[in-house]
Every structure is written in structure tokens, then in C-alpha cells.
CSV table of C-alpha atoms in Angstrom, one decimal:
chain,number,residue,atom,x,y,z
A,1,UNK,CA,-29.7,-75.2,-137.6
A,2,UNK,CA,-31.3,-74.3,-140.9
A,3,UNK,CA,-28.7,-73.4,-143.5
A,4,UNK,CA,-28.9,-70.8,-146.2
A,5,UNK,CA,-28.9,-71.6,-149.9
A,6,UNK,CA,-25.5,-72.4,-151.4
A,7,UNK,CA,-24.7,-69.9,-154.2
A,8,UNK,CA,-21.1,-69.2,-155.2
A,9,UNK,CA,-20.2,-67.1,-152.2
A,10,UNK,CA,-20.8,-68.3,-148.6
A,11,UNK,CA,-22.9,-66.2,-146.3
A,12,UNK,CA,-21.5,-65.2,-142.9
A,13,UNK,CA,-22.7,-62.6,-140.4
A,14,UNK,CA,-21.0,-59.3,-139.9
A,15,UNK,CA,-20.7,-57.0,-136.9
A,16,UNK,CA,-18.5,-54.3,-135.5
A,17,UNK,CA,-19.7,-54.5,-132.0
A,18,UNK,CA,-21.6,-57.6,-131.4
A,19,UNK,CA,-20.7,-61.2,-132.3
A,20,UNK,CA,-23.1,-62.8,-134.8
A,21,UNK,CA,-22.7,-66.4,-135.9
A,22,UNK,CA,-20.8,-66.7,-139.1
A,23,UNK,CA,-20.1,-70.0,-140.9
A,24,UNK,CA,-17.6,-71.2,-143.3
A,25,UNK,CA,-18.4,-74.2,-145.4
A,26,UNK,CA,-15.2,-75.1,-147.0
A,27,UNK,CA,-12.5,-77.3,-145.4
A,28,UNK,CA,-8.8,-77.2,-146.2
A,29,UNK,CA,-7.8,-80.2,-148.3
A,30,UNK,CA,-5.5,-82.3,-146.2
A,31,UNK,CA,-3.2,-83.8,-148.9
A,32,UNK,CA,0.5,-83.6,-148.2
A,33,UNK,CA,3.5,-85.2,-149.8
A,34,UNK,CA,6.6,-86.0,-147.8
A,35,UNK,CA,8.8,-84.7,-150.6
A,36,UNK,CA,7.0,-81.3,-150.4
A,37,UNK,CA,7.6,-81.1,-146.7
A,38,UNK,CA,11.2,-82.0,-147.1
A,39,UNK,CA,11.6,-79.3,-149.7
A,40,UNK,CA,9.9,-76.8,-147.6
A,41,UNK,CA,12.1,-77.7,-144.6
A,42,UNK,CA,15.1,-76.6,-146.7
A,43,UNK,CA,13.4,-73.4,-147.9
A,44,UNK,CA,11.5,-72.3,-144.8
A,45,UNK,CA,14.2,-69.9,-143.4
A,46,UNK,CA,12.4,-66.8,-144.4
A,47,UNK,CA,14.4,-63.5,-144.9
A,48,UNK,CA,14.2,-61.2,-141.9
A,49,UNK,CA,16.3,-58.9,-139.8
A,50,UNK,CA,16.4,-55.3,-138.6
A,51,UNK,CA,16.9,-53.7,-142.0
A,52,UNK,CA,13.8,-55.4,-143.4
A,53,UNK,CA,11.7,-54.5,-140.4
A,54,UNK,CA,12.6,-50.9,-140.4
A,55,UNK,CA,12.0,-50.5,-144.2
A,56,UNK,CA,8.3,-51.3,-143.9
A,57,UNK,CA,7.6,-49.5,-140.6
A,58,UNK,CA,7.6,-52.6,-138.3
A,59,UNK,CA,9.0,-52.2,-134.8
A,60,UNK,CA,12.0,-54.6,-134.2
A,61,UNK,CA,11.5,-54.1,-130.5
A,62,UNK,CA,8.1,-55.8,-130.8
A,63,UNK,CA,9.7,-59.2,-131.0
A,64,UNK,CA,9.6,-61.8,-129.6
A,65,UNK,CA,5.8,-61.7,-129.4
A,66,UNK,CA,3.4,-64.4,-128.1
A,67,UNK,CA,-0.3,-64.6,-129.1
A,68,UNK,CA,-3.0,-67.0,-127.8
A,69,UNK,CA,-4.7,-68.9,-130.6
A,70,UNK,CA,-7.4,-71.6,-130.9
A,71,UNK,CA,-4.7,-74.3,-130.7
A,72,UNK,CA,-2.4,-72.8,-128.1
A,73,UNK,CA,0.0,-70.0,-127.8
A,74,UNK,CA,2.4,-69.2,-130.7
A,75,UNK,CA,5.6,-67.1,-130.4
A,76,UNK,CA,7.4,-65.3,-133.2
A,77,UNK,CA,11.0,-64.3,-132.5
A,78,UNK,CA,11.2,-62.0,-135.5
A,79,UNK,CA,8.9,-60.3,-138.0
A,80,UNK,CA,7.4,-62.8,-140.5
A,81,UNK,CA,8.3,-62.0,-144.1
A,82,UNK,CA,6.3,-64.6,-146.0
A,83,UNK,CA,2.7,-64.7,-144.9
A,84,UNK,CA,-0.1,-66.8,-146.4
A,85,UNK,CA,-3.7,-65.7,-145.7
A,86,UNK,CA,-6.4,-68.3,-146.0
A,87,UNK,CA,-9.3,-65.9,-146.0
A,88,UNK,CA,-10.1,-62.5,-147.6
A,89,UNK,CA,-10.6,-60.8,-144.2
A,90,UNK,CA,-7.0,-61.6,-143.3
A,91,UNK,CA,-5.8,-60.0,-146.5
A,92,UNK,CA,-7.8,-57.0,-145.5
A,93,UNK,CA,-6.1,-56.9,-142.1
A,94,UNK,CA,-2.6,-57.4,-143.6
A,95,UNK,CA,-2.9,-54.8,-146.3
A,96,UNK,CA,-4.4,-52.3,-144.0
A,97,UNK,CA,-1.3,-52.6,-141.8
A,98,UNK,CA,1.0,-52.2,-144.8
A,99,UNK,CA,1.8,-55.9,-145.2
A,100,UNK,CA,1.3,-58.0,-148.3
A,101,UNK,CA,0.8,-61.8,-148.2
A,102,UNK,CA,2.8,-63.9,-150.6
A,103,UNK,CA,-0.4,-65.7,-151.6
A,104,UNK,CA,-4.0,-65.8,-150.3
A,105,UNK,CA,-7.2,-67.9,-150.6
A,106,UNK,CA,-10.4,-66.8,-152.3
A,107,UNK,CA,-12.3,-68.3,-149.4
A,108,UNK,CA,-15.5,-69.0,-151.4
A,109,UNK,CA,-15.5,-66.0,-153.6
A,110,UNK,CA,-15.2,-68.1,-156.8
A,111,UNK,CA,-17.0,-71.3,-157.8
A,112,UNK,CA,-14.8,-74.3,-158.0
A,113,UNK,CA,-12.5,-74.1,-161.0
A,114,UNK,CA,-13.5,-70.5,-161.8
A,115,UNK,CA,-10.9,-67.8,-162.3
A,116,UNK,CA,-10.4,-65.3,-159.5
A,117,UNK,CA,-12.5,-62.1,-159.8
A,118,UNK,CA,-11.4,-59.1,-157.7
A,119,UNK,CA,-14.6,-57.4,-158.5
A,120,UNK,CA,-16.3,-59.7,-156.1
A,121,UNK,CA,-14.4,-58.1,-153.3
A,122,UNK,CA,-14.5,-54.4,-154.3
A,123,UNK,CA,-13.2,-53.2,-150.9
A,124,UNK,CA,-9.9,-54.9,-151.8
A,125,UNK,CA,-9.7,-53.9,-155.5
A,126,UNK,CA,-6.9,-51.4,-154.9
A,127,UNK,CA,-5.3,-53.2,-152.0
A,128,UNK,CA,-3.8,-56.4,-153.4
A,129,UNK,CA,-2.8,-57.8,-156.7
A,130,UNK,CA,-5.0,-60.5,-158.2
A,131,UNK,CA,-1.8,-62.3,-159.1
A,132,UNK,CA,-1.5,-63.3,-155.4
A,133,UNK,CA,-4.9,-64.9,-155.4
A,134,UNK,CA,-3.3,-68.2,-156.0
A,135,UNK,CA,-5.1,-70.5,-153.6
A,136,UNK,CA,-8.9,-71.2,-153.6
A,137,UNK,CA,-11.5,-73.3,-151.9
A,138,UNK,CA,-10.9,-76.2,-154.3
A,139,UNK,CA,-7.2,-76.4,-154.3
A,140,UNK,CA,-6.0,-75.2,-150.8
A,141,UNK,CA,-3.7,-78.0,-149.6
A,142,UNK,CA,-0.6,-78.4,-147.6
A,143,UNK,CA,1.6,-79.1,-150.6
A,144,UNK,CA,0.5,-75.8,-152.3
A,145,UNK,CA,1.0,-73.9,-149.1
A,146,UNK,CA,4.4,-75.4,-148.4
A,147,UNK,CA,5.6,-74.5,-151.9
A,148,UNK,CA,5.5,-70.8,-150.8
A,149,UNK,CA,7.9,-71.5,-147.9
A,150,UNK,CA,5.8,-69.4,-145.5
A,151,UNK,CA,6.9,-68.3,-142.1
A,152,UNK,CA,3.4,-67.4,-141.0
A,153,UNK,CA,0.0,-69.0,-142.1
A,154,UNK,CA,-3.2,-67.3,-141.0
A,155,UNK,CA,-6.5,-69.3,-141.1
A,156,UNK,CA,-9.8,-69.7,-139.4
A,157,UNK,CA,-10.5,-72.8,-137.3
A,158,UNK,CA,-13.4,-73.6,-139.5
A,159,UNK,CA,-11.0,-73.9,-142.4
A,160,UNK,CA,-8.4,-76.1,-140.7
A,161,UNK,CA,-8.9,-78.6,-138.0
A,162,UNK,CA,-6.3,-79.4,-135.4
A,163,UNK,CA,-4.7,-82.2,-137.4
A,164,UNK,CA,-4.2,-79.9,-140.4
A,165,UNK,CA,-2.9,-77.2,-138.0
A,166,UNK,CA,-0.3,-79.6,-136.7
A,167,UNK,CA,0.9,-80.5,-140.2
A,168,UNK,CA,1.1,-76.8,-141.2
A,169,UNK,CA,3.1,-76.1,-138.0
A,170,UNK,CA,5.8,-78.5,-139.2
A,171,UNK,CA,7.0,-75.8,-141.7
A,172,UNK,CA,5.4,-72.5,-140.5
A,173,UNK,CA,4.0,-70.7,-137.5
A,174,UNK,CA,0.2,-70.9,-137.8
A,175,UNK,CA,-2.2,-68.3,-136.4
A,176,UNK,CA,-5.7,-69.4,-135.9
A,177,UNK,CA,-7.8,-66.8,-134.0
A,178,UNK,CA,-9.3,-68.1,-130.8
A,179,UNK,CA,-12.8,-67.1,-131.8
A,180,UNK,CA,-15.4,-68.0,-134.4
A,181,UNK,CA,-14.9,-66.5,-137.8
A,182,UNK,CA,-16.0,-62.9,-137.9
A,183,UNK,CA,-17.1,-62.5,-134.3
A,184,UNK,CA,-14.6,-59.8,-133.3
A,185,UNK,CA,-12.7,-58.2,-136.2
A,186,UNK,CA,-11.0,-55.7,-133.8
A,187,UNK,CA,-9.4,-58.5,-131.8
A,188,UNK,CA,-8.2,-60.2,-135.0
A,189,UNK,CA,-6.8,-56.9,-136.4
A,190,UNK,CA,-5.1,-56.3,-133.0
A,191,UNK,CA,-3.5,-59.7,-133.0
A,192,UNK,CA,-2.3,-59.5,-136.6
A,193,UNK,CA,-0.8,-56.2,-135.7
A,194,UNK,CA,1.2,-57.9,-132.9
A,195,UNK,CA,2.4,-60.7,-135.1
A,196,UNK,CA,3.6,-58.3,-137.8
A,197,UNK,CA,5.1,-55.6,-135.5
A,198,UNK,CA,2.4,-53.2,-136.5
A,199,UNK,CA,0.5,-52.7,-133.2
A,200,UNK,CA,0.3,-49.0,-133.5
A,201,UNK,CA,-1.0,-49.2,-137.1
A,202,UNK,CA,-3.7,-51.7,-135.9
A,203,UNK,CA,-4.9,-49.2,-133.3
A,204,UNK,CA,-5.0,-46.4,-135.9
A,205,UNK,CA,-7.0,-48.6,-138.3
A,206,UNK,CA,-9.5,-49.5,-135.6
A,207,UNK,CA,-9.9,-45.9,-134.5
A,208,UNK,CA,-10.3,-44.8,-138.2
A,209,UNK,CA,-13.2,-47.3,-138.7
A,210,UNK,CA,-14.9,-46.2,-135.5
A,211,UNK,CA,-14.7,-42.6,-136.6
A,212,UNK,CA,-16.2,-43.6,-140.0
A,213,UNK,CA,-19.2,-45.2,-138.3
A,214,UNK,CA,-19.6,-42.3,-135.9
A,215,UNK,CA,-19.8,-40.0,-138.9
A,216,UNK,CA,-22.2,-42.3,-140.7
A,217,UNK,CA,-24.5,-42.3,-137.7
A,218,UNK,CA,-24.6,-38.5,-137.9
A,219,UNK,CA,-25.5,-38.7,-141.5
A,220,UNK,CA,-28.3,-41.2,-140.7
A,221,UNK,CA,-29.8,-39.4,-137.6
A,222,UNK,CA,-33.3,-40.1,-138.8
A,223,UNK,CA,-32.7,-43.9,-138.7
A,224,UNK,CA,-31.2,-44.2,-135.2
A,225,UNK,CA,-33.2,-46.9,-133.3
A,226,UNK,CA,-35.2,-47.9,-136.4
A,227,UNK,CA,-35.8,-51.6,-137.1
A,228,UNK,CA,-34.3,-53.6,-139.9
A,229,UNK,CA,-34.5,-56.9,-141.8
A,230,UNK,CA,-31.8,-58.0,-144.2
A,231,UNK,CA,-31.7,-61.1,-146.4
A,232,UNK,CA,-31.5,-62.5,-149.9
A,233,UNK,CA,-34.0,-63.0,-152.7
A,234,UNK,CA,-33.2,-66.5,-154.1
A,235,UNK,CA,-34.9,-69.7,-155.0
A,236,UNK,CA,-38.4,-68.3,-155.0
A,237,UNK,CA,-38.1,-67.2,-151.3
A,238,UNK,CA,-36.9,-64.4,-149.1
A,239,UNK,CA,-34.1,-65.8,-147.0
A,240,UNK,CA,-33.5,-63.7,-143.9
A,241,UNK,CA,-29.9,-63.6,-142.7
A,242,UNK,CA,-28.3,-63.0,-139.3
A,243,UNK,CA,-26.2,-60.2,-140.7
A,244,UNK,CA,-25.9,-57.3,-138.3
A,245,UNK,CA,-24.0,-54.6,-140.2
A,246,UNK,CA,-26.9,-52.2,-139.8
A,247,UNK,CA,-26.4,-52.3,-136.0
A,248,UNK,CA,-23.1,-50.5,-136.6
A,249,UNK,CA,-25.1,-47.6,-138.0
A,250,UNK,CA,-27.5,-47.3,-135.0
A,251,UNK,CA,-30.4,-49.5,-136.2
A,252,UNK,CA,-31.8,-52.4,-134.3
A,253,UNK,CA,-33.0,-55.8,-135.6
A,254,UNK,CA,-36.7,-56.4,-136.1
A,255,UNK,CA,-38.4,-58.8,-133.7
A,256,UNK,CA,-38.4,-61.5,-136.4
A,257,UNK,CA,-34.8,-60.9,-137.5
A,258,UNK,CA,-32.8,-64.1,-137.0
A,259,UNK,CA,-29.8,-64.3,-134.7
A,260,UNK,CA,-28.1,-67.5,-136.0
A,261,UNK,CA,-30.3,-69.1,-138.5
A,262,UNK,CA,-31.6,-68.4,-142.1
A,263,UNK,CA,-35.4,-68.6,-141.9
A,264,UNK,CA,-37.1,-68.7,-145.3
A,265,UNK,CA,-40.2,-66.8,-146.1
A,266,UNK,CA,-42.4,-67.8,-149.0
A,267,UNK,CA,-43.7,-65.1,-151.3
A,268,UNK,CA,-47.1,-65.6,-149.6
A,269,UNK,CA,-45.6,-64.3,-146.4
A,270,UNK,CA,-43.9,-61.1,-147.6
A,271,UNK,CA,-46.2,-59.1,-145.4
A,272,UNK,CA,-44.2,-60.3,-142.4
A,273,UNK,CA,-41.4,-57.9,-143.4
A,274,UNK,CA,-42.6,-55.0,-141.3
A,275,UNK,CA,-39.2,-53.5,-140.4
A,276,UNK,CA,-38.6,-49.8,-140.9
A,277,UNK,CA,-35.6,-50.6,-143.2
A,278,UNK,CA,-35.6,-53.7,-145.5
A,279,UNK,CA,-32.4,-54.6,-147.4
A,280,UNK,CA,-32.4,-57.6,-149.7
A,281,UNK,CA,-29.5,-58.9,-151.8
A,282,UNK,CA,-30.9,-59.3,-155.3
A,283,UNK,CA,-29.2,-62.5,-156.1
A,284,UNK,CA,-31.9,-64.4,-158.0
A,285,UNK,CA,-33.3,-62.2,-160.8
A,286,UNK,CA,-36.5,-64.2,-161.2
A,287,UNK,CA,-37.3,-64.2,-157.5
A,288,UNK,CA,-36.4,-60.5,-157.2
A,289,UNK,CA,-38.8,-59.7,-160.1
A,290,UNK,CA,-41.6,-61.8,-158.5
A,291,UNK,CA,-41.0,-60.0,-155.2
A,292,UNK,CA,-41.1,-56.5,-156.7
A,293,UNK,CA,-44.3,-57.3,-158.6
A,294,UNK,CA,-46.2,-58.5,-155.5
A,295,UNK,CA,-48.8,-55.8,-154.7
A,296,UNK,CA,-48.3,-56.2,-151.0
A,297,UNK,CA,-44.6,-55.0,-151.3
A,298,UNK,CA,-45.9,-51.5,-152.0
A,299,UNK,CA,-47.6,-51.5,-148.6
A,300,UNK,CA,-44.6,-52.6,-146.6
A,301,UNK,CA,-43.3,-49.9,-144.2
A,302,UNK,CA,-39.9,-49.9,-145.9
A,303,UNK,CA,-41.5,-49.2,-149.3
A,304,UNK,CA,-43.4,-46.2,-147.8
A,305,UNK,CA,-40.2,-45.1,-146.0
A,306,UNK,CA,-38.0,-45.2,-149.1
A,307,UNK,CA,-35.8,-47.7,-147.3
A,308,UNK,CA,-36.6,-50.9,-149.3
A,309,UNK,CA,-33.1,-51.4,-150.8
A,310,UNK,CA,-32.1,-54.0,-153.3
A,311,UNK,CA,-28.5,-54.6,-152.5
A,312,UNK,CA,-25.9,-55.6,-155.2
A,313,UNK,CA,-24.5,-59.1,-155.1
A,314,UNK,CA,-21.3,-57.7,-153.6
A,315,UNK,CA,-23.0,-57.6,-150.2
A,316,UNK,CA,-23.5,-61.3,-150.1
A,317,UNK,CA,-19.8,-61.7,-149.5
A,318,UNK,CA,-19.2,-58.3,-147.9
A,319,UNK,CA,-21.5,-59.0,-145.1
A,320,UNK,CA,-19.2,-61.6,-143.7
A,321,UNK,CA,-15.6,-60.5,-144.2
A,322,UNK,CA,-15.0,-57.8,-141.7
A,323,UNK,CA,-11.7,-55.9,-141.7
A,324,UNK,CA,-10.8,-52.2,-141.8
A,325,UNK,CA,-11.2,-51.8,-145.6
A,326,UNK,CA,-14.4,-53.9,-145.6
A,327,UNK,CA,-16.0,-52.0,-142.8
A,328,UNK,CA,-15.2,-48.7,-144.4
A,329,UNK,CA,-16.6,-49.8,-147.8
A,330,UNK,CA,-19.8,-51.1,-146.2
A,331,UNK,CA,-20.3,-47.8,-144.3
A,332,UNK,CA,-19.9,-45.8,-147.4
A,333,UNK,CA,-22.2,-48.0,-149.4
A,334,UNK,CA,-25.0,-48.0,-146.8
A,335,UNK,CA,-24.9,-44.3,-146.3
A,336,UNK,CA,-25.2,-43.8,-150.0
A,337,UNK,CA,-28.3,-46.0,-150.0
A,338,UNK,CA,-30.0,-44.5,-147.0
A,339,UNK,CA,-28.9,-40.9,-146.4
A,340,UNK,CA,-31.5,-39.4,-148.8
A,341,UNK,CA,-34.4,-41.7,-147.9
A,342,UNK,CA,-37.6,-40.0,-146.8
A,343,UNK,CA,-37.4,-41.8,-143.4
A,344,UNK,CA,-34.0,-40.4,-142.7
A,345,UNK,CA,-34.8,-36.9,-143.9
A,346,UNK,CA,-37.9,-36.8,-141.7
A,347,UNK,CA,-35.9,-37.7,-138.6
A,348,UNK,CA,-33.1,-35.2,-139.1
């Protein structure tokens, strides 16, 4: 499979209703010290009990609960109080349900060694403190995780293999969704709701997102059934991406839109971008300027439709981290880009 370029943030697909392929490139560092495990074994009895559960809205009657995961069933006898999330989309799920992790991973949103930057995940800016962004793609390891004495660790299977899962399981319950990263955000939100005693809240969050997209489709009546291409302008090329967030708004992928690869178009082939709507992340300024100055770009259908959109860099990460807050943010952003376009207005 052809892989996309490797800027700071890793590209993944995004869909509310259909499973695209989304890839994670980082692996959890597998360093562990016996002393750290021994220390964690002494500290891993996390606080809990009926008083704590009732104070944050969790249902004590929800436990024990069993959830199927990629590495077998897990059972929680009581509500977890110290949760570590090894991906931004899990932080989205948790905070949307009224839960706050004790620490979380940047999951590729910073370069190695860079300071965390909450502006790179604007849908989470008011949801979680940057102080909890204490793990990143370069330093996630069992010792660092163990130091938090977690009673629940949430991670994708692409981030931890079964051997790391088994080591993590020595000091915490580990939830690894039994699906590829990003293929079904509703199922993941539902399962995290079960594990935190917030099943009703999970249903409410899913329903709210569905209502948001139903309203967005009403605002974009003129675009229903129109074709799209999405991709990135980088490295002197147009890199098409198998992102599917526009399907959630009622559009359909163009015939040449990829389903699981990242085909590259040279600037000599920009006339192949014949979709009604064309959205391109303006990641590489030089490439973006070259694209904009190409005389053939003016003749593209999207240019004539007023639907050639240069997306901010935010979307390179936003496209792949589906959760209630992320989905809502994307809907709001896309409506703002497309609602007043001539193509949409003509079809109202």
C-alpha cells in the first residue's frame, strides 16, 4: 500500500457511518523496569466506591461489566477512577462522558521532543487541561504508564501489540477496541460508556452528533449527492486521502477518490480533480502556491462552484480522530466553508 507523506501529524481516515482505513504509525515503547512494576503493584488499588460513582453521575448498578476487546474479554467490577488514554480520540470520548483521564498521549500531534500544543486539537481546547498531556509518541512506555497507577488503560491495537498488552495487564485493566482505529467511533464511545458506568451519556452523545449532521445536511441541501475529493498539498504534489468525513454530510466520493491508499498527483495532472467539491489541506505553502497559480485550477469544477476549499492544517489531524467533540467540530467547520458556496445556494 502506498503511504502518505510523513509530516508531524499522522493521517487517518474519518467516517461516521462507513469504515475507512486509518493507520497509526507509532508503536508503544516496550521498556519496563521490574522495580516500576513492583511499585505499581503496591499503588494500583485505585480509589472507588459508591460515593465516588454517584458524585460524577456514574451508575453503580452498571458494574460489574464485561466488554469484548481485541485481546479477549475484560471485566470491571467497579468504576475505574484512574484512566490513561493513549490516543486523543479516547480523550474525546472520556471528556464527552464527563470523565477526565489522569494522563493522555498526544498520539502523533507533536513532533518528537516538541512541547504539547492544544491548538493542534481545537475540538478539545476547552475539554481537557494541557497539563494532562504528559505522554507522547516518543516517550510512551510501560514505566511511565505504571507511574500513574492506572486502573484502566485505553489504547488502539496499532499502538500496543499483544505482548505489550499482557505487560500492561499486570497492573491495569486494558481496553483495546476490537476494531481498526477509527472504523466505528459510535461502537467505541458505547463501550467506553459501559466501562465508565456512563452508558446513558454515551447514547445521548451519539444522538446529539447524529442530530448535528442531520441539521448540517439541511444547511447543505444543494450539495447532497455531489462528488468530492479531499487531500493534501505537500511535497510538490496533490496527495489524495481516503478521508470520508464529507460522506457524513451527504456527499459521495468521486470515481478517482481513494478508499485505502494515498495516490499522488503531480502538478501536471491537476485536471484530474473533477469532483464537484475539492478540499485540500494547505500543509506545504510552496506546493499550495504552485497549485493556486496553475491556470488549469481556475477551470476545475470546484473552482467554478465556489467549493475549492483550502483547509487549515487542523484538518490533517481532525480527519482521523473521531469522537463526539471532534465530529461536532468538523461538522461546524465544513458547514461554515460550504454553506454559502454558489453550488449549495443554487441547489437549495
